């Protein structure tokens, strides 16, 4: 089944404890991206990747890191999480970068930083 | 940061009513406008990808129009059903690789 798999679904952690949210897609998609969803705001893009070893900042990259060593995986790393990073996170992928390709979303990760 | 606005924020309709929502976006540097449907506890799913001024797309009872010159798109639902209850998101693609999402219109259809 074609899908974007995110793990974990729920995560509670404490300030400063490094964490990684994994994202994997099995559709051979080139474009992958991370978003956060906060109440009253739209999904905001954190980072995106156009292909292996090619990543760039979205609108809210501060406090986050990403890597794209393999085409299928695009992990989101929080080196030193803070309470303002408590949010619902989505990973998404599409076949290519470009206007014609719809995004396929993962199931989301609800992160709470205490 | 670009401003993408959706209205209304929420909508309550009766089963069988037809309804529509608006997405407003900048009219410059337009590449595409996406519509997504997001049900509670699920992931957003694509409804339409629209790229040309005057585009009209249809999927069952749901349709969308696009006006890139004035910077708006309408989503229409004809004969709303309870299973249409969801949040509808629009996303503006800027500079070929950055997506800006509206905050969504939450639709509740009462049986």
PDB file of C-alpha atoms in Angstrom:
ATOM      1  CA  UNK A   1       0.000   0.000   0.000  1.00  0.00           C
ATOM      2  CA  UNK A   2       1.332   3.427  -0.981  1.00  0.00           C
ATOM      3  CA  UNK A   3       1.818   5.470   2.141  1.00  0.00           C
ATOM      4  CA  UNK A   4       3.796   7.934   4.201  1.00  0.00           C
ATOM      5  CA  UNK A   5       4.647   6.482   7.596  1.00  0.00           C
ATOM      6  CA  UNK A   6       5.379   8.722  10.548  1.00  0.00           C
ATOM      7  CA  UNK A   7       6.491   7.618  13.983  1.00  0.00           C
ATOM      8  CA  UNK A   8       5.680   8.032  16.763  1.00  0.00           C
ATOM      9  CA  UNK A   9       2.017   9.151  16.718  1.00  0.00           C
ATOM     10  CA  UNK A  10       2.292  10.653  20.181  1.00  0.00           C
ATOM     11  CA  UNK A  11       5.353  11.850  22.069  1.00  0.00           C
ATOM     12  CA  UNK A  12       5.720  13.529  25.425  1.00  0.00           C
ATOM     13  CA  UNK A  13       9.190  14.723  26.329  1.00  0.00           C
ATOM     14  CA  UNK A  14      11.010  17.245  28.486  1.00  0.00           C
ATOM     15  CA  UNK A  15      12.816  20.427  27.550  1.00  0.00           C
ATOM     16  CA  UNK A  16      16.286  19.815  26.153  1.00  0.00           C
ATOM     17  CA  UNK A  17      16.019  16.092  25.484  1.00  0.00           C
ATOM     18  CA  UNK A  18      16.935  15.424  21.845  1.00  0.00           C
ATOM     19  CA  UNK A  19      14.327  13.608  19.803  1.00  0.00           C
ATOM     20  CA  UNK A  20      13.751  12.390  16.265  1.00  0.00           C
ATOM     21  CA  UNK A  21      10.460  11.972  14.433  1.00  0.00           C
ATOM     22  CA  UNK A  22      10.792   9.542  11.553  1.00  0.00           C
ATOM     23  CA  UNK A  23       9.115   9.795   8.162  1.00  0.00           C
ATOM     24  CA  UNK A  24       9.289   7.194   5.438  1.00  0.00           C
ATOM     25  CA  UNK A  25       7.508   6.912   2.087  1.00  0.00           C
ATOM     26  CA  UNK A  26       7.280   3.884  -0.217  1.00  0.00           C
ATOM     27  CA  UNK A  27       6.236   5.702  -3.412  1.00  0.00           C
ATOM     28  CA  UNK A  28       9.696   6.675  -4.690  1.00  0.00           C
ATOM     29  CA  UNK A  29       8.789  10.324  -4.215  1.00  0.00           C
ATOM     30  CA  UNK A  30      11.458  12.966  -4.728  1.00  0.00           C
ATOM     31  CA  UNK A  31       9.885  15.808  -2.753  1.00  0.00           C
ATOM     32  CA  UNK A  32       9.394  15.533   1.003  1.00  0.00           C
ATOM     33  CA  UNK A  33       8.498  18.188   3.561  1.00  0.00           C
ATOM     34  CA  UNK A  34       7.668  18.786   7.214  1.00  0.00           C
ATOM     35  CA  UNK A  35       4.881  20.959   8.640  1.00  0.00           C
ATOM     36  CA  UNK A  36       3.620  21.964  12.026  1.00  0.00           C
ATOM     37  CA  UNK A  37      -0.009  22.680  12.848  1.00  0.00           C
ATOM     38  CA  UNK A  38      -0.916  25.016  15.692  1.00  0.00           C
ATOM     39  CA  UNK A  39      -4.445  26.072  16.725  1.00  0.00           C
ATOM     40  CA  UNK A  40      -5.763  28.958  14.623  1.00  0.00           C
ATOM     41  CA  UNK A  41      -2.845  28.781  12.229  1.00  0.00           C
ATOM     42  CA  UNK A  42      -2.465  26.960   8.945  1.00  0.00           C
ATOM     43  CA  UNK A  43       0.094  24.241   8.394  1.00  0.00           C
ATOM     44  CA  UNK A  44       3.487  25.942   8.379  1.00  0.00           C
ATOM     45  CA  UNK A  45       6.366  24.481   6.425  1.00  0.00           C
ATOM     46  CA  UNK A  46       9.475  23.703   8.491  1.00  0.00           C
ATOM     47  CA  UNK A  47      11.839  22.142   5.953  1.00  0.00           C
ATOM     48  CA  UNK A  48      11.592  20.552   2.559  1.00  0.00           C
ATOM     49  CA  UNK A  49      13.774  18.326   0.428  1.00  0.00           C
ATOM     50  CA  UNK A  50      13.789  18.130  -3.344  1.00  0.00           C
ATOM     51  CA  UNK A  51      15.883  14.954  -3.455  1.00  0.00           C
ATOM     52  CA  UNK A  52      18.612  13.025  -1.666  1.00  0.00           C
ATOM     53  CA  UNK A  53      21.085  15.363   0.051  1.00  0.00           C
ATOM     54  CA  UNK A  54      19.078  18.445  -1.061  1.00  0.00           C
ATOM     55  CA  UNK A  55      17.215  20.210   1.733  1.00  0.00           C
ATOM     56  CA  UNK A  56      16.099  23.784   2.353  1.00  0.00           C
ATOM     57  CA  UNK A  57      14.368  25.858   4.993  1.00  0.00           C
ATOM     58  CA  UNK A  58      10.679  26.540   5.024  1.00  0.00           C
ATOM     59  CA  UNK A  59       9.073  29.338   6.981  1.00  0.00           C
ATOM     60  CA  UNK A  60       9.705  28.116  10.533  1.00  0.00           C
ATOM     61  CA  UNK A  61      13.012  26.183  10.590  1.00  0.00           C
ATOM     62  CA  UNK A  62      14.408  27.496  13.890  1.00  0.00           C
ATOM     63  CA  UNK A  63      15.058  24.709  16.378  1.00  0.00           C
ATOM     64  CA  UNK A  64      14.749  21.912  13.806  1.00  0.00           C
ATOM     65  CA  UNK A  65      17.120  19.887  11.672  1.00  0.00           C
ATOM     66  CA  UNK A  66      16.491  17.431   8.868  1.00  0.00           C
ATOM     67  CA  UNK A  67      18.509  15.037   6.767  1.00  0.00           C
ATOM     68  CA  UNK A  68      17.863  13.199   3.503  1.00  0.00           C
ATOM     69  CA  UNK A  69      20.430  10.451   3.167  1.00  0.00           C
ATOM     70  CA  UNK A  70      18.050   8.070   1.419  1.00  0.00           C
ATOM     71  CA  UNK A  71      15.190   8.874  -0.918  1.00  0.00           C
ATOM     72  CA  UNK A  72      12.537   7.210   1.232  1.00  0.00           C
ATOM     73  CA  UNK A  73      13.442   8.712   4.630  1.00  0.00           C
ATOM     74  CA  UNK A  74      13.245  12.295   5.888  1.00  0.00           C
ATOM     75  CA  UNK A  75      13.615  12.466   9.678  1.00  0.00           C
ATOM     76  CA  UNK A  76      12.888  15.611  11.694  1.00  0.00           C
ATOM     77  CA  UNK A  77      15.340  16.233  14.526  1.00  0.00           C
ATOM     78  CA  UNK A  78      14.813  18.469  17.528  1.00  0.00           C
ATOM     79  CA  UNK A  79      18.239  18.838  19.136  1.00  0.00           C
ATOM     80  CA  UNK A  80      17.001  20.685  22.223  1.00  0.00           C
ATOM     81  CA  UNK A  81      13.194  20.783  22.282  1.00  0.00           C
ATOM     82  CA  UNK A  82      11.413  23.659  23.994  1.00  0.00           C
ATOM     83  CA  UNK A  83       7.768  24.054  25.065  1.00  0.00           C
ATOM     84  CA  UNK A  84       7.034  26.334  22.067  1.00  0.00           C
ATOM     85  CA  UNK A  85       7.684  23.310  19.840  1.00  0.00           C
ATOM     86  CA  UNK A  86       4.643  21.556  21.287  1.00  0.00           C
ATOM     87  CA  UNK A  87       2.559  21.025  18.164  1.00  0.00           C
ATOM     88  CA  UNK A  88       1.066  18.554  15.696  1.00  0.00           C
ATOM     89  CA  UNK A  89       3.623  17.638  13.051  1.00  0.00           C
ATOM     90  CA  UNK A  90       3.013  16.266   9.570  1.00  0.00           C
ATOM     91  CA  UNK A  91       5.376  14.833   7.041  1.00  0.00           C
ATOM     92  CA  UNK A  92       4.315  14.928   3.385  1.00  0.00           C
ATOM     93  CA  UNK A  93       5.728  13.788   0.079  1.00  0.00           C
ATOM     94  CA  UNK A  94       5.007  14.198  -3.604  1.00  0.00           C
ATOM     95  CA  UNK A  95       6.360  12.622  -6.753  1.00  0.00           C
ATOM     96  CA  UNK A  96       8.313  15.688  -7.744  1.00  0.00           C
ATOM     97  CA  UNK A  97       8.820  19.260  -6.720  1.00  0.00           C
ATOM     98  CA  UNK A  98       6.415  21.332  -8.784  1.00  0.00           C
ATOM     99  CA  UNK A  99       2.904  22.697  -9.123  1.00  0.00           C
ATOM    100  CA  UNK A 100       1.133  19.647 -10.491  1.00  0.00           C
ATOM    101  CA  UNK A 101       1.891  17.165  -7.761  1.00  0.00           C
ATOM    102  CA  UNK A 102      -0.408  16.690  -4.805  1.00  0.00           C
ATOM    103  CA  UNK A 103       0.999  16.067  -1.347  1.00  0.00           C
ATOM    104  CA  UNK A 104       0.591  12.738   0.450  1.00  0.00           C
ATOM    105  CA  UNK A 105       0.553  13.209   4.212  1.00  0.00           C
ATOM    106  CA  UNK A 106       1.650  10.984   7.046  1.00  0.00           C
ATOM    107  CA  UNK A 107      -0.653  10.299   9.989  1.00  0.00           C
ATOM    108  CA  UNK A 108       0.833  13.053  12.145  1.00  0.00           C
ATOM    109  CA  UNK A 109       2.855  13.219  15.361  1.00  0.00           C
ATOM    110  CA  UNK A 110       1.438  15.021  18.382  1.00  0.00           C
ATOM    111  CA  UNK A 111       4.429  16.312  20.331  1.00  0.00           C
ATOM    112  CA  UNK A 112       4.270  17.745  23.839  1.00  0.00           C
ATOM    113  CA  UNK A 113       7.389  19.327  25.343  1.00  0.00           C
ATOM    114  CA  UNK A 114       7.143  19.865  29.095  1.00  0.00           C
TER     115      UNK A 114
ATOM    116  CA  UNK B   1       5.553  34.974   5.186  1.00  0.00           C
ATOM    117  CA  UNK B   2       2.669  35.035   2.729  1.00  0.00           C
ATOM    118  CA  UNK B   3      -0.929  35.393   3.823  1.00  0.00           C
ATOM    119  CA  UNK B   4      -3.438  32.747   2.730  1.00  0.00           C
ATOM    120  CA  UNK B   5      -6.872  33.330   4.185  1.00  0.00           C
ATOM    121  CA  UNK B   6      -9.857  31.030   4.303  1.00  0.00           C
ATOM    122  CA  UNK B   7     -13.397  31.990   5.137  1.00  0.00           C
ATOM    123  CA  UNK B   8     -15.483  31.244   6.955  1.00  0.00           C
ATOM    124  CA  UNK B   9     -13.507  29.624   9.793  1.00  0.00           C
ATOM    125  CA  UNK B  10     -16.393  27.269  10.501  1.00  0.00           C
ATOM    126  CA  UNK B  11     -19.722  26.403   8.995  1.00  0.00           C
ATOM    127  CA  UNK B  12     -22.708  24.450  10.266  1.00  0.00           C
ATOM    128  CA  UNK B  13     -25.193  23.260   7.660  1.00  0.00           C
ATOM    129  CA  UNK B  14     -28.050  20.790   7.434  1.00  0.00           C
ATOM    130  CA  UNK B  15     -27.834  17.628   5.381  1.00  0.00           C
ATOM    131  CA  UNK B  16     -28.818  18.441   1.810  1.00  0.00           C
ATOM    132  CA  UNK B  17     -27.683  22.084   1.937  1.00  0.00           C
ATOM    133  CA  UNK B  18     -25.201  23.318  -0.627  1.00  0.00           C
ATOM    134  CA  UNK B  19     -22.324  25.374   0.641  1.00  0.00           C
ATOM    135  CA  UNK B  20     -19.159  27.127  -0.460  1.00  0.00           C
ATOM    136  CA  UNK B  21     -15.932  28.428   1.052  1.00  0.00           C
ATOM    137  CA  UNK B  22     -13.310  30.894  -0.060  1.00  0.00           C
ATOM    138  CA  UNK B  23      -9.522  30.797  -0.186  1.00  0.00           C
ATOM    139  CA  UNK B  24      -7.694  34.100  -0.811  1.00  0.00           C
ATOM    140  CA  UNK B  25      -4.039  34.205  -1.767  1.00  0.00           C
ATOM    141  CA  UNK B  26      -1.451  36.585  -3.263  1.00  0.00           C
ATOM    142  CA  UNK B  27      -1.966  37.093  -7.004  1.00  0.00           C
ATOM    143  CA  UNK B  28       1.763  37.291  -7.759  1.00  0.00           C
ATOM    144  CA  UNK B  29       4.262  34.404  -8.105  1.00  0.00           C
ATOM    145  CA  UNK B  30       1.409  31.924  -8.454  1.00  0.00           C
ATOM    146  CA  UNK B  31       2.283  28.334  -9.294  1.00  0.00           C
ATOM    147  CA  UNK B  32      -0.622  26.289  -7.967  1.00  0.00           C
ATOM    148  CA  UNK B  33      -3.497  26.147  -5.519  1.00  0.00           C
ATOM    149  CA  UNK B  34      -4.263  22.897  -3.738  1.00  0.00           C
ATOM    150  CA  UNK B  35      -7.381  21.890  -1.806  1.00  0.00           C
ATOM    151  CA  UNK B  36      -7.193  19.231   0.903  1.00  0.00           C
ATOM    152  CA  UNK B  37      -9.828  17.542   3.017  1.00  0.00           C
ATOM    153  CA  UNK B  38      -8.844  16.803   6.613  1.00  0.00           C
ATOM    154  CA  UNK B  39     -11.024  14.572   8.768  1.00  0.00           C
ATOM    155  CA  UNK B  40     -10.527  14.496  12.524  1.00  0.00           C
ATOM    156  CA  UNK B  41      -7.805  12.037  13.613  1.00  0.00           C
ATOM    157  CA  UNK B  42      -6.772  11.417  10.005  1.00  0.00           C
ATOM    158  CA  UNK B  43      -4.300  12.935   7.558  1.00  0.00           C
ATOM    159  CA  UNK B  44      -5.159  15.638   5.032  1.00  0.00           C
ATOM    160  CA  UNK B  45      -6.065  14.173   1.633  1.00  0.00           C
ATOM    161  CA  UNK B  46      -5.828  15.975  -1.677  1.00  0.00           C
ATOM    162  CA  UNK B  47      -9.039  17.033  -3.412  1.00  0.00           C
ATOM    163  CA  UNK B  48      -7.806  19.237  -6.235  1.00  0.00           C
ATOM    164  CA  UNK B  49      -4.651  20.711  -7.699  1.00  0.00           C
ATOM    165  CA  UNK B  50      -5.355  23.830  -9.752  1.00  0.00           C
ATOM    166  CA  UNK B  51      -2.792  25.648 -11.849  1.00  0.00           C
ATOM    167  CA  UNK B  52      -4.491  27.750 -14.535  1.00  0.00           C
ATOM    168  CA  UNK B  53      -6.609  30.868 -14.222  1.00  0.00           C
ATOM    169  CA  UNK B  54     -10.210  29.899 -14.830  1.00  0.00           C
ATOM    170  CA  UNK B  55      -9.607  26.257 -13.866  1.00  0.00           C
ATOM    171  CA  UNK B  56     -12.663  24.357 -12.716  1.00  0.00           C
ATOM    172  CA  UNK B  57     -12.345  20.943 -11.118  1.00  0.00           C
ATOM    173  CA  UNK B  58     -15.038  18.517 -10.021  1.00  0.00           C
ATOM    174  CA  UNK B  59     -15.069  15.346  -7.937  1.00  0.00           C
ATOM    175  CA  UNK B  60     -18.541  13.981  -7.263  1.00  0.00           C
ATOM    176  CA  UNK B  61     -20.507  16.635  -5.380  1.00  0.00           C
ATOM    177  CA  UNK B  62     -17.439  18.795  -4.730  1.00  0.00           C
ATOM    178  CA  UNK B  63     -16.125  21.343  -7.201  1.00  0.00           C
ATOM    179  CA  UNK B  64     -13.627  24.200  -7.183  1.00  0.00           C
ATOM    180  CA  UNK B  65     -12.863  27.269  -9.251  1.00  0.00           C
ATOM    181  CA  UNK B  66      -9.733  29.376  -9.520  1.00  0.00           C
ATOM    182  CA  UNK B  67      -9.120  33.056 -10.241  1.00  0.00           C
ATOM    183  CA  UNK B  68      -5.379  33.757 -10.164  1.00  0.00           C
ATOM    184  CA  UNK B  69      -5.672  37.370 -11.327  1.00  0.00           C
ATOM    185  CA  UNK B  70      -7.694  38.412  -8.295  1.00  0.00           C
ATOM    186  CA  UNK B  71      -6.253  35.775  -5.987  1.00  0.00           C
ATOM    187  CA  UNK B  72      -9.127  33.577  -4.887  1.00  0.00           C
ATOM    188  CA  UNK B  73     -10.516  30.077  -5.182  1.00  0.00           C
ATOM    189  CA  UNK B  74     -13.962  28.789  -4.260  1.00  0.00           C
ATOM    190  CA  UNK B  75     -14.809  25.274  -3.079  1.00  0.00           C
ATOM    191  CA  UNK B  76     -18.430  24.192  -3.517  1.00  0.00           C
ATOM    192  CA  UNK B  77     -20.213  21.229  -1.985  1.00  0.00           C
ATOM    193  CA  UNK B  78     -23.590  20.377  -3.464  1.00  0.00           C
ATOM    194  CA  UNK B  79     -26.111  18.571  -1.268  1.00  0.00           C
ATOM    195  CA  UNK B  80     -23.896  18.244   1.821  1.00  0.00           C
ATOM    196  CA  UNK B  81     -23.856  14.887   3.586  1.00  0.00           C
ATOM    197  CA  UNK B  82     -22.723  14.127   7.178  1.00  0.00           C
ATOM    198  CA  UNK B  83     -19.655  12.364   5.760  1.00  0.00           C
ATOM    199  CA  UNK B  84     -18.569  15.703   4.244  1.00  0.00           C
ATOM    200  CA  UNK B  85     -17.896  16.969   7.777  1.00  0.00           C
ATOM    201  CA  UNK B  86     -14.204  17.826   7.861  1.00  0.00           C
ATOM    202  CA  UNK B  87     -11.793  20.723   7.735  1.00  0.00           C
ATOM    203  CA  UNK B  88     -11.049  21.932   4.210  1.00  0.00           C
ATOM    204  CA  UNK B  89      -7.584  23.378   3.664  1.00  0.00           C
ATOM    205  CA  UNK B  90      -6.228  25.356   0.764  1.00  0.00           C
ATOM    206  CA  UNK B  91      -2.504  25.601   0.041  1.00  0.00           C
ATOM    207  CA  UNK B  92      -0.786  28.183  -2.161  1.00  0.00           C
ATOM    208  CA  UNK B  93       2.401  27.053  -3.886  1.00  0.00           C
ATOM    209  CA  UNK B  94       4.897  29.893  -4.031  1.00  0.00           C
ATOM    210  CA  UNK B  95       8.175  29.878  -5.936  1.00  0.00           C
ATOM    211  CA  UNK B  96       7.701  26.293  -7.092  1.00  0.00           C
ATOM    212  CA  UNK B  97       8.662  24.684  -3.801  1.00  0.00           C
ATOM    213  CA  UNK B  98       7.114  26.407  -0.760  1.00  0.00           C
ATOM    214  CA  UNK B  99       3.571  25.753   0.384  1.00  0.00           C
ATOM    215  CA  UNK B 100       1.521  28.265   2.383  1.00  0.00           C
ATOM    216  CA  UNK B 101      -1.624  26.854   3.940  1.00  0.00           C
ATOM    217  CA  UNK B 102      -4.744  28.636   5.070  1.00  0.00           C
ATOM    218  CA  UNK B 103      -6.055  27.877   8.552  1.00  0.00           C
ATOM    219  CA  UNK B 104      -8.968  25.937   7.109  1.00  0.00           C
ATOM    220  CA  UNK B 105     -12.761  25.956   7.051  1.00  0.00           C
ATOM    221  CA  UNK B 106     -14.311  23.496   9.463  1.00  0.00           C
ATOM    222  CA  UNK B 107     -17.562  22.110   8.059  1.00  0.00           C
ATOM    223  CA  UNK B 108     -20.125  20.354  10.224  1.00  0.00           C
ATOM    224  CA  UNK B 109     -23.079  18.750   8.425  1.00  0.00           C
ATOM    225  CA  UNK B 110     -25.989  17.850  10.675  1.00  0.00           C
ATOM    226  CA  UNK B 111     -28.207  14.890   9.712  1.00  0.00           C
TER     227      UNK B 111
END
